[in-house]
Short mmCIF file of C-alpha atoms in Angstrom, two decimals:
data_model
loop_
_atom_site.label_atom_id
_atom_site.label_comp_id
_atom_site.label_asym_id
_atom_site.label_seq_id
_atom_site.Cartn_x
_atom_site.Cartn_y
_atom_site.Cartn_z
CA MET A 12 -7.49 16.38 -27.38
CA ALA A 13 -4.50 16.48 -29.75
CA ALA A 14 -6.56 17.50 -32.79
CA PRO A 15 -7.38 21.08 -31.69
CA VAL A 16 -3.73 21.72 -30.86
CA SER A 17 -2.49 20.44 -34.22
CA ASP A 18 -5.17 22.43 -36.06
CA ALA A 19 -4.31 25.56 -34.13
CA GLY A 20 -0.71 24.84 -35.05
CA GLU A 21 -1.73 24.43 -38.69
CA PHE A 22 -3.43 27.82 -38.71
CA GLU A 23 -0.62 29.48 -36.75
CA SER A 24 1.93 28.11 -39.18
CA TRP A 25 -0.09 29.44 -42.12
CA LEU A 26 -0.56 32.81 -40.39
CA ASN A 27 3.15 33.11 -39.59
CA ASP A 28 4.05 32.41 -43.21
CA ARG A 29 1.47 34.94 -44.39
CA LEU A 30 2.70 37.62 -41.98
CA ASP A 31 6.29 36.95 -43.04
CA SER A 32 5.30 37.41 -46.69
CA LEU A 33 3.74 40.76 -45.75
CA GLU A 34 6.85 41.68 -43.72
CA VAL A 35 4.78 42.03 -40.54
CA ASP A 36 6.30 41.04 -37.17
CA ARG A 37 4.70 37.65 -36.59
CA GLU A 38 5.77 37.41 -32.93
CA VAL A 39 3.82 40.51 -31.98
CA TYR A 40 0.97 40.60 -34.46
CA GLY A 41 0.44 36.85 -34.86
CA ALA A 42 -0.60 36.53 -31.22
CA TYR A 43 -2.70 39.68 -31.47
CA ILE A 44 -4.51 38.39 -34.58
CA LEU A 45 -5.11 34.99 -32.96
CA GLY A 46 -6.62 36.77 -29.96
CA VAL A 47 -9.03 38.65 -32.22
CA LEU A 48 -10.02 35.48 -34.08
CA GLN A 49 -10.71 33.58 -30.86
CA GLU A 50 -13.18 36.21 -29.62
CA ASP A 51 -16.91 35.44 -29.78
CA GLU A 52 -17.64 38.10 -32.37
CA SER A 53 -19.09 38.08 -35.86
CA ASP A 54 -16.78 37.70 -38.84
CA GLU A 55 -17.55 41.32 -39.71
CA GLU A 56 -16.39 42.51 -36.27
CA LYS A 57 -13.27 40.35 -36.54
CA GLU A 58 -12.56 41.76 -39.99
CA ASP A 59 -12.89 45.33 -38.66
CA ALA A 60 -10.46 44.54 -35.84
CA LEU A 61 -7.99 42.87 -38.22
CA GLN A 62 -8.18 45.84 -40.57
CA GLY A 63 -7.35 48.10 -37.64
CA ILE A 64 -4.27 46.00 -36.88
CA LEU A 65 -3.02 45.49 -40.43
CA SER A 66 -3.83 48.91 -41.89
CA ALA A 67 -0.63 50.20 -40.29
CA PHE A 68 1.37 47.91 -42.61
CA LEU A 69 -0.77 47.39 -45.69
CA ASP A 70 -2.28 49.79 -48.18
CA GLU A 71 -6.01 50.23 -48.32
CA ASP A 72 -6.41 48.12 -51.46
CA THR A 73 -4.65 45.12 -49.89
CA VAL A 74 -5.81 45.15 -46.27
CA GLU A 75 -9.41 44.06 -46.90
CA ASP A 76 -8.38 41.07 -49.03
CA VAL A 77 -5.77 39.97 -46.50
CA CYS A 78 -8.30 40.20 -43.65
CA LYS A 79 -10.84 38.13 -45.58
CA GLU A 80 -8.14 35.59 -46.39
CA ILE A 81 -7.15 35.29 -42.71
CA ILE A 82 -10.77 34.81 -41.59
CA LYS A 83 -11.42 32.27 -44.37
CA GLN A 84 -8.34 30.25 -43.40
CA TRP A 85 -9.29 30.44 -39.69
CA THR A 86 -12.84 29.22 -40.46
CA GLU A 87 -11.57 26.35 -42.62
CA CYS A 88 -9.09 25.21 -39.97
CA ARG A 89 -11.78 25.32 -37.28
CA SER A 90 -14.16 23.35 -39.50
CA ARG A 91 -11.52 20.68 -40.10
CA SER A 92 -10.82 20.56 -36.38
CA ALA A 93 -14.53 20.09 -35.58
CA ALA A 94 -14.82 17.37 -38.24
CA LYS A 95 -11.83 15.52 -36.78
CA ARG A 96 -13.29 15.73 -33.29
CA ASP A 97 -16.63 14.39 -34.54
CA ALA A 98 -14.84 11.52 -36.33
CA ASP A 99 -12.79 10.74 -33.20
CA ASP A 100 -15.93 10.77 -31.05
CA GLY A 101 -17.82 8.51 -33.46
#
């Protein structure tokens, strides 16, 4: 069961760095963003929720790209985590 934790840590580390680069409070908004990503919603619904969170900090031109980047990174980390689990089970 260590793989999901390390992959969550990998994504969290990336997210924290990204939030720092945007000068967004990672302690508050990092947990909030993770909560949104872990919901059973479509990527479009997640993106809408993320835009609602980040639009307070980012201009309109930037917020959509940042939201897509966060969802892409989240999806890639989850895919790697699933692949590792499958390899460990095999």
